Amino acid sequence: METTISLKGAGKKYRIFTRPMDRLKELLHPTGKKYHHEFWALRNITFDVPRGEAVGLLGRNGSGKSTLLQLICGILRLTEGTIETRGRISALLELGAGFNPDFTGRANVLMNGAIMGYTMEEMQQMMPAIIDYADIGEFIDQPMKIYSTGMYVRLAFACAVNVKPEILIVDEALSVGDIFFQQKSFNTIREIIQSGTTCIFVSHDMEALRSLCNTAVLLENGEITYIGSPIEAINIYSHSVKKASVFIPPAVYYEPVTPQASSDSHYSSCDLMPPDEILAHNILNETTKNYGTGAMTILGVRVLNKNGYDTFHAEMMETLSFYALIQANETVYDTVVVVNLFDRIGTFVFGGGNREVQHVIPDMSAGQSLIVRIDVTFSVKAEEFLFGLAVKGATYKGAETFNSHARIDMLGPIVVTYSKPVSQIPFHGIARLPFDVKHTLVDNAG
Amino acid sequence: MLFINKLISLKMVAIRFFREVINNRYMLKCLVIRDLKSRYTGSFLGIFWAVIHPVITVITYTFIFSFVLKARLGPEAGTNSFLLWLLCGLAPWLYFSETVQRNVQILIENKMLITKSLFPSELLPLSILLSNMLNHAIMFGIIGVAAVIITKKLTILILYLPVYIFLLSLFILGFSWMVSSMNVFLRDIGQVLNVLIGMWFFYTPIVYQPSAVPEGLRTLLKLNPMYYVVEGYRLSLLGIEQRHWKGMLVLFVLGVVSTIAGGFIFKRLKPDFAEML
């Protein structure tokens, strides 16, 4: 396949001067003393893009994505290595970049065409398609400074894709505009790729990258850390982002204290977990909001991992045990205790308790306490979750039945992490559903 | 051999530049119109300011030099009208100083175009030059008419004026390329230039005649490119028949050297504009 963009050991070095004066000093220094320190924004970038291929660039802020695009466009000068490009480049480097706000939309389009090397006649021929695509009406003959952000990006995009480039470079431009325009631009880019145009994107929209690109390049601190399938790149990227930003709460181990040892205990012995142990490492405090009808009180909650450490951290697929100490203030029948899990945008991810597993809790009389342990296996994506605890039951006042409950929300956060190699990840997506794989190899008959 | 090679490559660069100007003529036109518009939109008198400003300046200078300081023009001035004589010298100076002072900041002003697209930034100083040229063309027209009316003679020498305008423009273009590109790297250039131009005005025989300068210092005067410009304008506008060829030759060499040197500096510094802006 024919190569349209070829990078070989490309690198960009910036010279950082702490003070502007230093720049002058270095310029005028008779023996050429250096006053700057070097910063490699990009180093050792080598990859080829065949014709018609779509490449996505991934990486955190400051990883060098935009610098790389600017180098490919030829706006910045390479410090080392080579970049070869074949064909006309159309670039959307930033919203409205390259447009002059004093000029009308039409004039800007014509000028853009001239920069790209089209003649006036060619541009006039393409003009109707551009105006039609941008769909900004009479504003095409108004200076661009009065444009709304949406109109700006519409025209910029219309101009970039309708000039029949051999190479299209798009930096974050897909994320602007309303949903209709986003879809339209999405489809257009797809068509352009199919028609044989080479594309390079930078986007933080993982879905866009996944559906548009054949190849993804992952940049970290100016170097390529992965190049290959977009799905794999997105996985590596999202894990590396999480690793960097999530605070993992420490796990603490407390030596269990037998109930006999605490002399003032008014609870009888308990094989699940002595109430004093729950209260001693209670995650609830005075500020915790307790909702409910008052028939029951959640006195304490304790969260342990499988090694008996008090923690809010679970490795993916690891089980945490939620202990709850509940006191009945009246006679309560049909008690149900549940743990609820919510993600960072409030999605109710999971809720489960004794009723869901057909575990019956006997009726409680006033003053009686209940200890419940719910083990939850965190087969969910590596993220932060908030959890809540709720207890429900029926109480009677005379002949009437009441639904009584007590509830505590917004506990946590529980941090789920994944630290093993990405290739061993047990599932993709939000949560792991029970699944299984079977296979048979069939030999070709004859 | 090396020299010939250099010359050939120079020719190639020049051809490429002209081709680029032709390809981007629409943009150049837009840039020129924008500059003209931005200068006068919203003002009541509009384009007339291009004339009002120098006229008021000239009247002020005339008042000070002619009436307060009682300066009298020598016979070689070609006219008795101090005002006309001053105008002839001041017009090219304003053309030069305004263009250069505006151009020194032009790349910084158009930062977005340079850092975010492949913009032919060498056209920006050219566009300002062209816009100022149009501006001053109006002035030249008025001065020309005034000169004919006041001196009551119309000589063939007035045809030299476009040549002088062209040579001065070449000089300004090269100078603009040089200062604008250097200013990207060292913003002090703009400040230095302001000081320099303020002094340069008085070291150029605009408000005084070269003959008023002591004999020994007159050679020093001839090191100043603007000396030949001001002299040339006066000679052609006021119809003084003397020393035309020598001055024009010097100016031609200066213009070409300035354009090549400025173009060379600009070309060398251009790849790093995006980084420095």
XYZ file of C-alpha atoms in Angstrom:
723
model
C 0.000 0.000 0.000
C 1.136 3.467 -0.816
C 2.293 5.533 2.152
C 0.924 9.052 2.510
C 2.489 10.075 5.781
C 5.800 8.719 6.898
C 7.474 9.679 10.149
C 10.975 8.530 10.905
C 12.449 9.277 14.294
C 10.642 12.579 14.387
C 11.383 14.736 17.404
C 10.676 18.259 18.542
C 12.793 20.032 21.076
C 11.767 23.249 22.744
C 14.221 25.545 24.360
C 12.907 26.788 27.648
C 14.208 30.083 28.934
C 13.369 30.938 32.492
C 13.525 34.663 31.751
C 13.182 36.523 28.450
C 16.492 38.178 29.222
C 18.215 34.793 29.007
C 17.193 34.476 25.384
C 18.972 37.714 24.558
C 21.982 36.717 26.625
C 22.306 33.431 24.779
C 21.932 35.167 21.441
C 24.673 37.667 22.226
C 26.992 35.524 24.297
C 30.435 35.589 22.621
C 31.382 32.007 23.518
C 27.906 30.597 22.977
C 27.044 29.830 26.585
C 23.671 28.090 26.889
C 21.041 29.739 29.013
C 18.153 27.421 28.237
C 17.179 23.992 29.250
C 15.853 21.563 26.708
C 12.441 20.070 26.637
C 11.595 17.298 24.229
C 7.932 17.619 23.401
C 8.221 14.647 21.062
C 10.920 12.116 20.529
C 11.535 9.145 18.343
C 8.168 9.145 16.607
C 8.191 6.558 13.846
C 5.167 5.315 12.000
C 3.729 5.156 8.510
C 0.202 5.896 7.484
C -0.930 4.126 4.319
C -3.289 5.846 1.935
C -6.908 5.823 3.080
C -6.079 4.863 6.632
C -7.532 6.658 9.660
C -5.208 7.082 12.596
C -6.275 8.245 16.032
C -3.884 9.972 18.394
C -4.456 9.347 22.067
C -2.728 10.747 25.070
C -3.107 12.917 28.053
C -2.864 16.704 27.931
C 0.712 17.653 27.213
C 1.650 14.299 25.769
C 2.533 15.921 22.443
C -0.514 15.198 20.279
C -1.040 18.734 19.055
C 2.666 19.257 18.523
C 2.717 16.150 16.365
C -0.167 17.445 14.252
C 1.542 20.792 13.857
C 4.704 19.032 12.748
C 2.839 16.942 10.184
C 1.180 20.084 8.833
C 4.573 21.721 8.612
C 3.693 24.584 10.911
C 6.386 23.672 13.400
C 9.914 22.771 12.430
C 11.285 19.358 13.257
C 14.314 19.186 15.494
C 15.324 15.718 14.353
C 14.097 12.940 12.112
C 11.933 13.308 9.027
C 8.287 13.624 8.182
C 7.184 13.015 4.631
C 3.692 13.735 3.442
C 2.159 13.206 0.027
C -0.723 15.289 -1.108
C -2.749 18.263 -0.016
C -3.225 18.629 3.705
C -6.394 20.082 5.117
C -6.130 20.743 8.826
C -8.628 21.628 11.528
C -6.158 22.320 14.261
C -8.291 24.402 16.519
C -11.681 25.933 16.433
C -11.592 28.657 13.797
C -7.842 28.623 13.526
C -6.539 29.951 10.259
C -9.624 32.058 9.852
C -9.419 35.766 10.047
C -12.324 37.132 12.081
C -12.321 40.454 10.207
C -13.133 38.836 6.881
C -16.377 37.373 5.680
C -16.878 33.643 5.706
C -16.680 33.558 1.927
C -13.414 35.483 1.820
C -11.922 33.194 4.442
C -12.888 30.111 2.504
C -11.327 31.535 -0.659
C -8.160 32.464 1.202
C -7.944 29.047 2.781
C -8.190 27.528 -0.653
C -5.419 29.763 -1.896
C -3.184 28.670 0.971
C -3.903 25.063 0.071
C -2.868 25.786 -3.473
C -6.184 25.960 -5.282
C -6.803 28.530 -7.938
C -9.592 31.040 -7.664
C -11.639 29.202 -10.292
C -11.315 25.872 -8.516
C -12.397 27.462 -5.270
C -15.363 29.166 -6.887
C -16.427 25.745 -8.135
C -16.206 24.225 -4.668
C -17.875 27.208 -3.013
C -21.519 26.111 -3.442
C -20.807 22.732 -1.836
C -19.058 24.408 1.083
C -21.817 26.943 1.642
C -24.407 24.212 1.356
C -22.595 22.015 3.845
C -21.930 24.759 6.377
C -25.589 25.715 6.248
C -25.125 29.114 7.838
C -27.341 31.043 5.463
C -26.636 34.703 4.847
C -23.878 34.734 7.429
C -21.487 33.516 4.750
C -21.146 37.140 3.639
C -20.766 38.529 7.150
C -17.447 38.984 8.938
C -16.616 35.895 10.941
C -16.237 37.825 14.161
C -20.001 37.970 14.512
C -20.336 34.204 14.068
C -21.468 32.002 16.907
C -19.157 29.175 17.935
C -21.417 26.755 16.113
C -21.325 28.699 12.857
C -17.580 29.063 13.112
C -16.988 25.368 13.424
C -19.557 24.550 10.754
C -17.807 26.690 8.215
C -14.353 25.553 9.270
C -15.367 21.955 8.982
C -17.244 22.452 5.735
C -14.195 24.131 4.289
C -11.768 21.473 5.515
C -13.679 18.485 4.175
C -15.013 19.901 0.926
C -11.696 20.912 -0.571
C -10.900 17.290 -1.440
C -7.759 16.917 0.644
C -5.467 13.935 0.367
C -4.742 14.217 4.070
C -7.264 15.433 6.632
C -6.056 16.388 10.074
C -8.659 16.948 12.770
C -7.818 18.062 16.288
C -10.700 17.818 18.729
C -13.043 19.463 16.289
C -15.638 16.729 16.438
C -16.629 17.564 19.963
C -18.105 20.944 19.088
C -21.370 21.789 17.504
C -24.766 20.376 18.331
C -25.605 16.708 18.089
C -26.990 17.066 14.572
C -23.822 18.618 13.287
C -21.702 16.128 15.162
C -23.493 13.281 13.449
C -23.213 14.979 10.097
C -19.509 15.618 10.508
C -19.031 12.086 11.721
C -20.654 10.650 8.648
C -18.725 12.987 6.404
C -15.430 11.917 7.889
C -16.400 8.307 7.440
C -17.224 8.976 3.771
C -13.972 10.844 3.301
C -11.994 7.948 4.712
C -13.831 5.561 2.429
C -13.071 7.729 -0.561
C -9.379 7.187 0.109
C -8.374 10.221 2.138
C -5.866 9.644 4.875
C -7.031 10.982 8.228
C -5.361 11.790 11.502
C -7.482 12.616 14.521
C -6.970 13.756 18.000
C -9.992 13.313 20.168
C -10.842 12.616 23.735
C -14.050 11.063 22.534
C -13.133 7.398 22.757
C -16.265 6.289 20.954
C -15.415 8.475 17.980
C -11.919 7.088 17.824
C -13.115 3.542 18.162
C -15.572 3.812 15.323
C -13.486 5.895 12.911
C -9.922 4.712 13.220
C -8.135 1.647 11.917
C -5.068 2.362 13.954
C -4.413 4.241 17.149
C -1.198 5.777 18.371
C -0.838 6.260 22.085
C 1.487 9.040 23.167
C 2.876 9.455 26.625
C 5.300 12.217 27.529
C 6.193 12.717 23.893
C 6.851 9.100 23.055
C 4.817 6.376 21.447
C 3.859 3.826 24.082
C 1.485 1.841 21.933
C 0.584 1.603 18.297
C -2.034 -0.758 16.982
C -5.697 -1.556 17.436
C -7.807 1.365 18.674
C -9.651 -0.752 21.248
C -6.427 -1.902 22.838
C -5.056 1.638 22.792
C -8.181 3.013 24.424
C -7.948 0.380 27.151
C -4.337 1.140 27.885
C -5.044 4.838 27.801
C -8.046 4.772 30.116
C -6.172 2.613 32.587
C -3.131 4.814 32.557
C -5.327 7.858 33.129
C -6.995 6.224 36.091
C -3.768 5.055 37.589
C -2.529 8.578 37.570
C -5.581 10.277 38.978
C -7.218 7.924 41.460
C -6.259 8.008 45.092
C -6.258 4.480 46.433
C -7.380 4.499 50.051
C -5.075 2.583 52.386
C -6.164 -0.721 53.889
C -5.669 -1.146 57.629
C -5.564 -4.358 59.580
C -6.913 -4.511 63.117
C -6.308 -7.518 65.363
C -9.776 -8.933 66.204
C -10.749 -8.451 69.829
C -12.832 -11.247 71.314
C -16.190 -10.207 72.794
C -15.180 -11.595 76.179
C -12.220 -9.226 76.283
C -14.410 -6.131 76.181
C -16.023 -6.377 79.569
C -18.731 -3.745 79.073
C -20.199 -5.482 76.041
C -23.921 -5.972 76.346
C -24.133 -8.145 73.243
C -24.078 -11.874 73.390
C -21.378 -13.655 71.430
C -21.773 -13.749 67.655
C -20.069 -15.984 65.142
C -20.325 -13.575 62.170
C -18.583 -10.603 63.760
C -18.923 -9.294 67.277
C -20.906 -6.026 67.345
C -18.150 -4.297 69.233
C -15.774 -5.014 66.382
C -18.167 -3.343 63.962
C -18.625 -0.363 66.233
C -14.896 -0.100 66.846
C -14.206 0.242 63.104
C -17.489 1.839 62.175
C -17.348 3.839 58.952
C -20.414 5.811 60.060
C -19.921 8.886 62.155
C -22.037 11.682 63.624
C -22.192 13.504 60.334
C -23.577 10.540 58.393
C -27.154 11.207 57.339
C -29.546 8.522 58.489
C -32.930 8.402 56.828
C -35.818 6.269 57.960
C -39.017 5.779 59.850
C -37.325 5.075 63.152
C -38.430 1.490 63.557
C -34.863 0.393 62.880
C -31.459 2.078 63.229
C -28.305 1.275 61.339
C -25.776 1.488 64.127
C -22.643 0.543 62.310
C -21.117 -0.462 59.020
C -17.731 -2.016 58.454
C -16.106 -2.934 55.146
C -13.421 -5.600 54.994
C -11.570 -7.207 52.129
C -10.941 -10.915 51.892
C -7.802 -10.632 54.009
C -9.677 -8.931 56.823
C -8.361 -5.451 56.152
C -10.613 -2.439 56.635
C -10.611 -0.790 53.233
C -12.561 1.008 50.504
C -10.307 -0.354 47.814
C -10.937 -3.403 45.703
C -9.008 -4.808 42.836
C -11.295 -5.699 39.947
C -13.094 -9.032 40.608
C -12.152 -8.885 44.272
C -14.814 -9.369 46.981
C -15.518 -6.913 49.764
C -17.599 -7.823 52.815
C -20.087 -5.278 54.084
C -21.008 -5.772 57.722
C -24.029 -3.933 59.075
C -25.150 -3.696 62.679
C -28.869 -2.949 62.815
C -31.007 -2.424 65.845
C -34.774 -2.958 65.901
C -36.696 -0.380 67.892
C -40.021 -2.179 67.353
C -41.009 -5.655 66.354
C -39.945 -6.024 62.707
C -41.001 -8.743 60.293
C -39.663 -9.645 56.836
C -36.381 -7.787 57.239
C -34.484 -7.031 54.062
C -30.933 -5.596 54.064
C -29.351 -4.365 50.820
C -26.174 -2.767 49.600
C -26.569 -0.321 46.706
C -23.790 0.784 44.378
C -23.715 4.000 42.338
C -21.134 5.249 39.867
C -19.738 8.754 39.686
C -22.581 10.146 37.624
C -25.190 8.578 39.846
C -26.064 5.510 37.810
C -27.566 2.853 40.035
C -25.087 0.106 39.154
C -26.122 -2.631 41.519
C -28.320 -3.369 44.494
C -28.523 -6.672 46.322
C -29.357 -8.136 49.691
C -30.838 -11.112 51.432
C -34.152 -11.154 49.542
C -32.392 -11.424 46.188
C -30.617 -14.589 47.297
C -33.689 -15.966 49.144
C -32.022 -15.624 52.498
C -34.631 -15.199 55.224
C -33.874 -13.096 58.267
C -36.023 -14.030 61.254
C -38.387 -11.519 62.843
C -36.845 -9.149 65.343
C -38.292 -7.877 68.581
C -37.711 -4.395 69.952
C -34.198 -3.939 71.281
C -32.809 -6.868 69.341
C -29.785 -6.313 67.124
C -28.969 -7.871 63.804
C -25.653 -8.355 62.128
C -25.677 -8.907 58.374
C -22.754 -9.602 56.109
C -23.157 -8.993 52.390
C -20.274 -10.078 50.183
C -20.066 -8.207 46.914
C -17.672 -9.207 44.167
C -16.599 -6.112 42.302
C -16.940 -7.353 38.743
C -17.276 -3.766 37.570
C -15.074 -1.406 35.621
C -12.164 0.227 37.382
C -13.738 3.367 38.693
C -14.995 5.020 41.847
C -18.319 3.991 43.298
C -20.449 5.306 46.087
C -22.504 2.883 48.112
C -25.506 2.965 50.358
C -27.023 0.622 52.867
C -30.727 0.124 53.392
C -32.842 -1.980 55.647
C -36.560 -2.548 55.141
C -39.156 -4.392 57.154
C -42.810 -4.566 58.125
C -44.058 -3.240 61.442
C -47.541 -3.363 62.900
C -49.550 -0.756 64.710
C -52.620 -2.591 65.834
C -53.972 -4.331 62.792
C -52.260 -1.995 60.288
C -49.032 -2.880 58.486
C -46.370 -0.258 57.862
C -43.355 -0.384 55.598
C -40.538 0.731 57.785
C -37.045 1.430 56.602
C -33.703 2.934 57.438
C -31.245 4.068 54.837
C -27.757 5.544 54.599
C -26.509 6.874 51.260
C -23.323 8.338 49.825
C -20.864 6.125 51.606
C -17.474 5.460 50.203
C -16.111 6.038 47.661
C -15.041 2.537 46.924
C -12.174 2.567 44.466
C -12.003 -0.314 42.059
C -8.677 -0.691 40.301
C -7.178 -2.875 37.679
C -3.420 -3.246 37.824
C -2.748 -6.402 35.847
C -1.740 -6.311 32.167
C -4.492 -5.099 29.911
C -4.402 -8.341 27.929
C -5.680 -10.193 30.981
C -8.617 -7.916 31.680
C -11.610 -10.130 32.651
C -14.163 -8.090 30.688
C -14.769 -4.806 28.862
C -17.496 -2.337 29.578
C -19.228 -1.315 32.759
C -19.858 -4.651 34.454
C -19.112 -8.278 33.930
C -22.179 -10.298 33.080
C -21.981 -14.044 33.598
C -20.616 -15.361 30.338
C -19.012 -18.391 28.890
C -17.225 -19.439 25.726
C -17.244 -22.859 24.067
C -15.771 -23.950 20.798
C -15.231 -26.804 18.425
C -12.626 -26.997 15.694
C -14.049 -28.344 12.484
C -11.670 -29.864 9.966
C -12.429 -29.332 6.344
C -13.949 -32.445 4.918
C -11.730 -33.746 2.132
C 31.071 29.135 -9.679
C 29.699 29.291 -6.175
C 28.605 32.823 -6.803
C 26.729 31.817 -9.925
C 25.034 28.988 -8.067
C 23.994 31.418 -5.378
C 22.626 33.708 -8.034
C 20.615 30.913 -9.615
C 19.162 29.836 -6.280
C 18.333 33.468 -5.578
C 16.484 33.608 -8.851
C 14.576 30.460 -7.926
C 13.574 31.926 -4.578
C 12.419 35.098 -6.256
C 10.393 33.177 -8.832
C 8.804 31.099 -6.096
C 7.929 34.228 -4.179
C 6.306 35.850 -7.191
C 4.355 32.700 -7.909
C 3.159 32.652 -4.339
C 2.088 36.274 -4.549
C 0.135 35.493 -7.704
C -1.479 32.415 -6.165
C -2.432 34.342 -3.081
C -3.422 37.563 -4.820
C -6.956 37.278 -3.492
C -5.677 36.992 0.048
C -3.325 39.891 -0.520
C -6.250 41.939 -1.773
C -8.306 41.007 1.278
C -5.448 41.833 3.623
C -4.931 45.213 1.992
C -8.630 46.014 2.125
C -8.807 44.912 5.726
C -5.930 47.159 6.636
C -7.457 50.126 4.868
C -10.847 49.434 6.381
C -9.578 48.843 9.893
C -7.824 52.140 9.772
C -10.798 54.194 8.741
C -14.003 52.346 9.600
C -15.977 54.157 12.232
C -14.251 57.458 11.576
C -16.309 60.239 10.057
C -13.670 61.600 7.718
C -12.485 58.164 6.671
C -9.794 58.109 4.015
C -9.296 61.867 4.292
C -7.234 61.252 7.390
C -4.555 59.935 5.061
C -4.234 63.517 3.868
C -5.222 65.434 6.979
C -2.509 63.950 9.140
C 0.487 64.886 6.952
C -1.019 68.274 6.076
C -1.387 69.214 9.732
C 2.112 67.943 10.446
C 3.487 69.980 7.572
C 1.637 73.119 8.665
C 3.031 72.733 12.173
C 6.580 72.262 10.909
C 6.199 75.139 8.497
C 5.041 77.372 11.322
C 7.971 76.405 13.526
C 10.743 76.395 10.957
C 9.564 79.069 8.627
C 7.999 81.566 10.993
C 9.490 80.914 14.412
C 13.006 79.848 13.425
C 12.920 81.937 10.214
C 14.560 79.237 8.122
C 14.931 80.296 4.487
C 15.339 77.925 1.623
C 18.495 78.185 -0.436
C 18.387 78.550 -4.242
C 18.955 74.836 -4.798
C 15.618 74.017 -3.100
C 13.744 74.632 -6.338
C 10.880 76.495 -4.735
C 10.306 79.351 -2.344
C 7.417 77.642 -0.675
C 8.700 76.060 2.493
C 5.402 74.201 2.882
C 5.616 72.519 -0.491
C 9.255 71.738 -0.096
C 8.636 70.170 3.311
C 5.697 68.190 2.023
C 7.860 66.651 -0.697
C 10.320 65.409 1.886
C 7.840 64.432 4.521
C 5.567 62.286 2.340
C 8.121 59.529 1.606
C 9.287 59.649 5.195
C 5.777 59.039 6.489
C 5.338 56.250 3.975
C 8.522 54.647 5.226
C 8.085 55.134 8.965
C 4.399 54.228 9.149
C 4.857 51.050 7.149
C 7.859 49.876 9.086
C 6.375 50.700 12.465
C 3.176 48.898 11.639
C 4.973 45.916 10.134
C 7.198 45.322 13.105
C 4.176 44.034 15.043
C 2.308 42.439 12.152
C 3.399 38.849 12.759
C 2.552 39.038 16.431
C -0.852 40.517 15.586
C -1.601 37.593 13.293
C -0.394 34.950 15.681
C -3.452 32.734 15.233
C -2.951 32.496 11.484
C 0.699 31.599 11.799
C 0.504 29.091 14.642
C -2.613 27.269 13.521
C -2.350 27.141 9.767
C 0.215 27.079 7.022
C -0.020 30.771 6.402
C 2.310 32.536 3.966
C 3.394 35.019 6.612
C 5.753 36.833 4.237
C 2.670 38.313 2.601
C 1.636 40.154 5.749
C 4.352 42.841 5.579
C 3.730 43.086 1.842
C 0.023 43.696 2.414
C 0.709 46.541 4.828
C 3.186 47.989 2.345
C 0.613 47.895 -0.431
C -2.087 49.392 1.726
C 0.208 52.222 2.785
C 1.267 52.690 -0.817
C -2.349 53.280 -1.786
C -2.694 55.663 1.084
C 0.279 57.668 0.058
C -0.580 57.556 -3.590
C -3.363 59.945 -2.699
C -0.826 62.167 -1.000
C 1.544 62.008 -3.959
C -1.289 63.017 -6.241
C -2.139 66.017 -4.147
C 1.473 67.042 -3.767
C 2.034 66.667 -7.475
C -0.857 68.978 -8.273
C 0.240 71.430 -5.602
C 3.782 71.384 -6.959
C 2.622 72.169 -10.478
C 0.398 75.007 -9.281
C 2.984 76.552 -6.953
C 6.116 76.149 -9.072
C 4.160 76.822 -12.260
C 6.192 74.301 -14.192
C 5.587 70.736 -15.260
C 8.765 68.909 -16.160
C 9.404 65.452 -17.474
C 11.153 64.784 -14.162
C 7.827 63.980 -12.521
C 8.008 60.647 -14.341
C 10.893 59.733 -12.064
C 8.525 59.762 -9.121
C 7.070 56.260 -9.705
C 10.607 54.933 -9.981
C 11.469 56.458 -6.650
C 8.282 55.113 -5.122
C 9.144 51.650 -6.382
C 12.712 51.755 -5.121
C 11.620 53.084 -1.740
C 9.003 50.333 -1.559
C 11.658 47.708 -2.213
C 13.740 49.154 0.575
C 10.755 49.241 2.943
C 9.771 45.667 2.103
C 13.189 44.287 2.910
C 13.450 46.379 6.030
C 9.969 45.268 7.133
C 10.769 41.611 6.579
C 13.864 41.998 8.653
C 12.349 43.819 11.635
C 9.081 41.886 11.688
C 10.773 38.493 11.734
C 13.360 39.554 14.264
C 10.708 41.060 16.490
C 9.116 37.633 16.860
C 12.253 36.444 18.572
C 13.161 39.578 20.374
C 10.232 41.806 21.188
C 12.619 44.614 22.053
C 13.156 45.173 18.353
C 9.818 46.988 18.176
C 10.842 49.364 20.949
C 14.294 49.910 19.539
C 12.755 50.665 16.177
C 10.484 53.347 17.644
C 13.460 55.120 19.174
C 15.503 54.648 16.031
C 12.824 56.069 13.758
C 12.304 59.035 16.047
C 15.988 59.922 15.691
C 16.293 58.862 12.070
C 13.785 61.553 11.152
C 16.113 64.282 12.317
C 19.208 62.741 10.772
C 17.456 62.823 7.429
C 17.338 66.176 5.636
C 13.585 66.566 5.790
C 13.113 69.751 7.777
C 16.467 71.157 6.754
C 18.454 71.341 3.560
C 21.538 69.174 3.145
C 23.458 72.331 2.376
C 22.754 73.546 5.905
C 24.830 70.684 7.248
C 28.519 71.534 7.819
C 30.757 70.405 4.947
C 32.562 67.710 6.945
C 29.377 66.013 8.095
C 27.754 65.950 4.666
C 29.438 62.634 3.755
C 27.918 61.175 6.897
C 24.521 62.236 5.626
C 25.067 60.182 2.514
C 25.260 56.983 4.532
C 21.568 57.373 5.247
C 19.374 55.600 2.668
C 16.514 57.962 3.369
C 18.700 60.874 2.274
C 18.562 59.632 -1.313
C 14.853 59.018 -1.073
C 14.005 62.497 0.204
C 16.370 64.121 -2.282
C 14.984 62.078 -5.137
C 11.388 62.940 -4.337
C 12.224 66.616 -4.143
C 14.161 66.555 -7.366
C 11.378 64.944 -9.316
C 8.457 66.737 -7.724
C 10.011 70.179 -7.795
C 11.649 69.649 -11.149
C 15.272 70.233 -10.236
C 17.513 68.926 -12.971
C 20.601 67.592 -11.283
C 22.342 64.504 -9.895
C 19.471 62.200 -10.720
C 21.311 59.133 -11.845
C 23.715 58.803 -9.000
C 21.087 58.960 -6.290
C 18.816 56.606 -8.141
C 21.574 54.082 -8.612
C 22.427 54.153 -4.921
C 18.775 53.740 -4.087
C 18.407 50.873 -6.535
C 21.315 49.017 -4.949
C 19.953 49.729 -1.479
C 16.489 48.515 -2.403
C 17.720 45.283 -3.941
C 20.168 44.568 -1.139
C 17.538 45.324 1.480
C 14.965 43.063 -0.185
C 17.408 40.191 -0.537
C 18.795 40.575 2.967
C 15.361 41.029 4.541
C 13.950 38.152 2.552
C 16.871 35.969 3.557
C 16.473 36.775 7.263
C 12.724 36.251 7.088
C 13.112 32.922 5.318
C 15.658 31.765 7.848
C 13.534 32.703 10.842
C 10.138 31.715 9.447
C 10.245 27.990 10.405
C 10.416 28.969 14.058
C 7.664 31.593 14.027
C 4.987 29.153 15.179
C 7.131 28.058 18.065
C 8.059 31.553 19.155
C 4.558 32.958 18.901
